[in-house]
XYZ file of N, CA and C in Angstrom:
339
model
N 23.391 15.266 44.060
C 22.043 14.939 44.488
C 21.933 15.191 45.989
N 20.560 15.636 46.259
C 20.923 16.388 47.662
C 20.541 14.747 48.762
N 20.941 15.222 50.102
C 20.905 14.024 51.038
C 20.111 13.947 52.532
N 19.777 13.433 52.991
C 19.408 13.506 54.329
C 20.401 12.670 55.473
N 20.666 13.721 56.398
C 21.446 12.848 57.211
C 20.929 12.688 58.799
N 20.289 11.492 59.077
C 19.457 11.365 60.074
C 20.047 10.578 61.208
N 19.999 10.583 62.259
C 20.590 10.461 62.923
C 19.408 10.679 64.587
N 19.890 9.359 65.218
C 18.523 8.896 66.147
C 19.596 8.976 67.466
N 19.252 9.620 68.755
C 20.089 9.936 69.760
C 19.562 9.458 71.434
N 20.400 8.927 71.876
C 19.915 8.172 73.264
C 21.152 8.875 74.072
N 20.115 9.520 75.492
C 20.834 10.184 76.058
C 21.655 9.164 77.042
N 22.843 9.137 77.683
C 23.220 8.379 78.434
C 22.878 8.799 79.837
N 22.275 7.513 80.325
C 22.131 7.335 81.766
C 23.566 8.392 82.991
N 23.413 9.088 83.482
C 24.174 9.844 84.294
C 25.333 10.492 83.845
N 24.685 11.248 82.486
C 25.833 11.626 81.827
C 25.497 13.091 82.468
N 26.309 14.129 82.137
C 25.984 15.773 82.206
C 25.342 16.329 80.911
N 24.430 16.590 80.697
C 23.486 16.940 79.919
C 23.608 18.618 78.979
N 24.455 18.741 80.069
C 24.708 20.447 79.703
C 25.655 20.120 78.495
N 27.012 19.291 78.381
C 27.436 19.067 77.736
C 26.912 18.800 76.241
N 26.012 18.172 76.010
C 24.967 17.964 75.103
C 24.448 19.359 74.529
N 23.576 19.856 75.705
C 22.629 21.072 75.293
C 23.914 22.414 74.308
N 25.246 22.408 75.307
C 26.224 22.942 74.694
C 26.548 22.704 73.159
N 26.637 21.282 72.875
C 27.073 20.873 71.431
C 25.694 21.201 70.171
N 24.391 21.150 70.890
C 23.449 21.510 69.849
C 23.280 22.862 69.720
N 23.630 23.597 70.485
C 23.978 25.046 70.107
C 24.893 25.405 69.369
N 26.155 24.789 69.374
C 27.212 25.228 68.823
C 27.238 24.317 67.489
N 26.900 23.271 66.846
C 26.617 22.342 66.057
C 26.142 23.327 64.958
N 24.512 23.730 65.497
C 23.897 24.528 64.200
C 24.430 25.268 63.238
N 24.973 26.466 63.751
C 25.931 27.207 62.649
C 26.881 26.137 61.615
N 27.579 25.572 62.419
C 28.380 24.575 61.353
C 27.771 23.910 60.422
N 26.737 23.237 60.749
C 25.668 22.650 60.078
C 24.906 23.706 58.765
N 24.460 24.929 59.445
C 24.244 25.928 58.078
C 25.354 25.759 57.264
N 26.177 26.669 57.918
C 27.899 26.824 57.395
C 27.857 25.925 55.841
N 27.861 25.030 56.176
C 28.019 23.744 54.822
C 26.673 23.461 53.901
N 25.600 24.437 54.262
C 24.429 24.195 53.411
C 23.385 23.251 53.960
N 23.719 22.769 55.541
C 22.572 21.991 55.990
C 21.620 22.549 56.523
N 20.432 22.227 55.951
C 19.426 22.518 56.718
C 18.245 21.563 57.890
N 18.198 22.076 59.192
C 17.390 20.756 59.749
C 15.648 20.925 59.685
N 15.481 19.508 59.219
C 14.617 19.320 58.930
C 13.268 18.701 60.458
N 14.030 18.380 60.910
C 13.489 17.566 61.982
C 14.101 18.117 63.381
N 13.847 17.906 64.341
C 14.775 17.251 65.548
C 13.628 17.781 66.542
N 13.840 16.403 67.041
C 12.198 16.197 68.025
C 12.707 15.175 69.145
N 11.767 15.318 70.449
C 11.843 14.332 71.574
C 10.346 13.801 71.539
N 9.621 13.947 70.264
C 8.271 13.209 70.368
C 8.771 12.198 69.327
N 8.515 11.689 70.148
C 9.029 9.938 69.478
C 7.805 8.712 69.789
N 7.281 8.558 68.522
C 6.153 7.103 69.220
C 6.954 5.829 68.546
N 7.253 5.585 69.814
C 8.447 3.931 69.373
C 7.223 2.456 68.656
N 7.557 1.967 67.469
C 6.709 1.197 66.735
C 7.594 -0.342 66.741
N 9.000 -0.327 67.233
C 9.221 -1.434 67.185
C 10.014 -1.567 68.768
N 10.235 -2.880 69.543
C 10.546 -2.828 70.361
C 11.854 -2.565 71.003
N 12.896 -2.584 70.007
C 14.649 -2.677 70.192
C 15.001 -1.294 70.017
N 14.715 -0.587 69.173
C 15.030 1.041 68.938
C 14.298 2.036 69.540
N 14.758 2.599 70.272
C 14.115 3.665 71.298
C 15.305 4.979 71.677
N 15.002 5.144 70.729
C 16.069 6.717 70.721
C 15.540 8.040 71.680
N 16.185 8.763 72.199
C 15.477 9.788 73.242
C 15.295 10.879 72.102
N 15.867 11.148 71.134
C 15.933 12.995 69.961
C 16.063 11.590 68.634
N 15.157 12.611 67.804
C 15.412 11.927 66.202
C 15.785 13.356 65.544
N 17.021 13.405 64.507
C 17.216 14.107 63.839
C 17.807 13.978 62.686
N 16.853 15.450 61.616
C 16.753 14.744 60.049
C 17.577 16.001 59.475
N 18.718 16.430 59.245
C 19.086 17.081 58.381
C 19.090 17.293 56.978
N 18.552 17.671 55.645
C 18.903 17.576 54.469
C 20.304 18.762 54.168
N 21.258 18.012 53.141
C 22.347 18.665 52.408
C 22.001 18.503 51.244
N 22.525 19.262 50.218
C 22.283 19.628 49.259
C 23.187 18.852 47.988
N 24.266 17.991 49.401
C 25.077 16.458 48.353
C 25.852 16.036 49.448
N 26.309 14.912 49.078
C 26.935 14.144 49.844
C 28.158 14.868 50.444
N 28.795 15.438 49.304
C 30.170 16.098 49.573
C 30.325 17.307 50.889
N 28.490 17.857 51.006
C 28.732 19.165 51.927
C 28.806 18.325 52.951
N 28.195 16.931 53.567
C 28.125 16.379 54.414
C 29.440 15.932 54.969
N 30.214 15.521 54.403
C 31.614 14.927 54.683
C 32.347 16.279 54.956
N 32.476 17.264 54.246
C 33.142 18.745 54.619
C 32.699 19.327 56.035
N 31.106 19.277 56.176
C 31.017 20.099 57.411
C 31.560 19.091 58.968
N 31.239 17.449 58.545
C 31.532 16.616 60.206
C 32.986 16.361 59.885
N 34.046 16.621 58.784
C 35.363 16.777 59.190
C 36.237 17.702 59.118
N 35.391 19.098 59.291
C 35.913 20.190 59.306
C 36.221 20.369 60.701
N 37.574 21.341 60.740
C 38.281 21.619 61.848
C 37.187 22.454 63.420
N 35.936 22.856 62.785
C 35.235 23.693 63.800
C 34.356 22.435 64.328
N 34.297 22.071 63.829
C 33.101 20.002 64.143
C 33.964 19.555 64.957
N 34.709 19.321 64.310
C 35.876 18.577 65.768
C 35.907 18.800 66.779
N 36.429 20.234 66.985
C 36.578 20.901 68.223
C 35.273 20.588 69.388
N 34.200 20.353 68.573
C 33.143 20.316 69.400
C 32.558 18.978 69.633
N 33.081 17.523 68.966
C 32.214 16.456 68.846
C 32.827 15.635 69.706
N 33.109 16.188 70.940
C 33.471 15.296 72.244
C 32.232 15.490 73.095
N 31.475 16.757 73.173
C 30.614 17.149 73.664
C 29.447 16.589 73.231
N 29.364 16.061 72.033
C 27.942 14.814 71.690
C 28.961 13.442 72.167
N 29.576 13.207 71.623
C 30.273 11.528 71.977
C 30.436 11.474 73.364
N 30.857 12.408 74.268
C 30.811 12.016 76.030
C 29.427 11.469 76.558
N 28.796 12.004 76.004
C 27.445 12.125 76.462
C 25.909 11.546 76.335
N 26.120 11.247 74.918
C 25.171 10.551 74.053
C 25.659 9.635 73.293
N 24.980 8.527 72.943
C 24.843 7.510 72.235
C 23.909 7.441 70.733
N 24.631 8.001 69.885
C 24.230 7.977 68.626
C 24.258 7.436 67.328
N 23.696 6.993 66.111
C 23.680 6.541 65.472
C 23.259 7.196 64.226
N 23.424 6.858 63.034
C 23.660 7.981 61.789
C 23.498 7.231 60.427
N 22.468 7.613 59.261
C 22.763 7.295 57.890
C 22.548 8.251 56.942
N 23.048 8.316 56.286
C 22.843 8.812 55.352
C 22.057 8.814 53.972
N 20.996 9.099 53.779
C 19.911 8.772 52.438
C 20.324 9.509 51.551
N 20.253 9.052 50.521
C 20.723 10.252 49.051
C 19.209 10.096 48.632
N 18.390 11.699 48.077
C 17.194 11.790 48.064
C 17.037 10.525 46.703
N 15.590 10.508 47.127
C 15.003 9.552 45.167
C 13.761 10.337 44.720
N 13.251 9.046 44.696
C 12.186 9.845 43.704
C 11.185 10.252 44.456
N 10.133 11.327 44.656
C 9.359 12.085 45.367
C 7.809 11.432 44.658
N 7.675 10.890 45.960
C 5.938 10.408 45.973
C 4.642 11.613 46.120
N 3.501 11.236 45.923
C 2.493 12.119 46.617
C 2.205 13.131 46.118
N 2.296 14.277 47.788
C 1.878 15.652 47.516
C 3.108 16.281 47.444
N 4.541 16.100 47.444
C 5.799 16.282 46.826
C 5.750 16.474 45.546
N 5.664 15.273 45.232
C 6.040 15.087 43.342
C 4.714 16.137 42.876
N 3.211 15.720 43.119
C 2.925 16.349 42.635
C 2.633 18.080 42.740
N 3.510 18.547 44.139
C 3.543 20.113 43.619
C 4.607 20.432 42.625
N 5.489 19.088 42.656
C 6.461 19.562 41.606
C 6.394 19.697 40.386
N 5.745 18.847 39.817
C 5.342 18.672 38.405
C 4.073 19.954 38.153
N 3.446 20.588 39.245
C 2.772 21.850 39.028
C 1.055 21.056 38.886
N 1.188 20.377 39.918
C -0.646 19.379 39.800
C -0.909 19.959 41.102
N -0.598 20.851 41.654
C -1.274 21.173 42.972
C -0.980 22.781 43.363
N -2.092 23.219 44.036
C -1.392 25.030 43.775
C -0.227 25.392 44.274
C-alpha cells in the first residue's frame, strides 16, 4: 500500500545553509531512485497552531512502506544525511494511504471527467 512520508523542517539559527541547499539537491535522485515521488515541499507555510512552526513542509508519496526504509538506509542516503542533520531540525511520519475522499475517490470510481 503506497505511503506518504512527510516531514516538517526548521532551519537552525546560525547554521550554514549551503549545507542544506547541498543535501536537497543531492537527496532528490535518491528519493526517485526508490520510487519516491515529491509531492509537496514549500516555504509557504500559514502556521494554525501556536507550538509548530516549521520553516519547509515536505510531502513525499512511495509506493510502500518497504521503498521508504530501502531508500533512507541505503548506502548513497547516508553518505549525505549529515548535511540535513548539521543543519536542520527535522521531524518525520509516515502515513500509509486510506481511503480517498471527494474529488479523489470520485475521479476514481469514474464520477468525474
Amino acid at each position: 500500500m503506497s505511503c506518504y512520508f512527510i516531514i516538517s523542517v526548521s532551519l537552525e539559527p546560525g547554521k550554514d545553509r549551503a549545507d542544506y541547499d547541498d543535501y536537497i539537491k543531492l537527496v532528490r535522485p535518491i528519493v526517485e531512485k526508490h520510487g519516491g515521488r515529491y509531492v509537496v515541499r514549500s516555504e509557504g507555510i500559514e502556521y494554525m497552531g501556536k507550538d509548530w512552526r516549521p520553516d519547509r513542509f515536505i510531502m513525499i508519496w512511495f509506493p510502500d512502506r518497504e521503498s521508504i526504509d530501502r531508500c533512507f538506509s541505503s548506502e548513497e542516503y547516508r553518505r549525505i544525511m549529515s548535511k540535513r542533520e548539521n543543519t536542520v531540525d527535522s521531524q518525520a511520519v509516515i502515513i500509509t494511504a486510506g481511503e480517498m475522499y471527494g474529488d479523489d475517490r470520485d475521479k476514481r470510481e469514474g464520477k468525474m471527467g
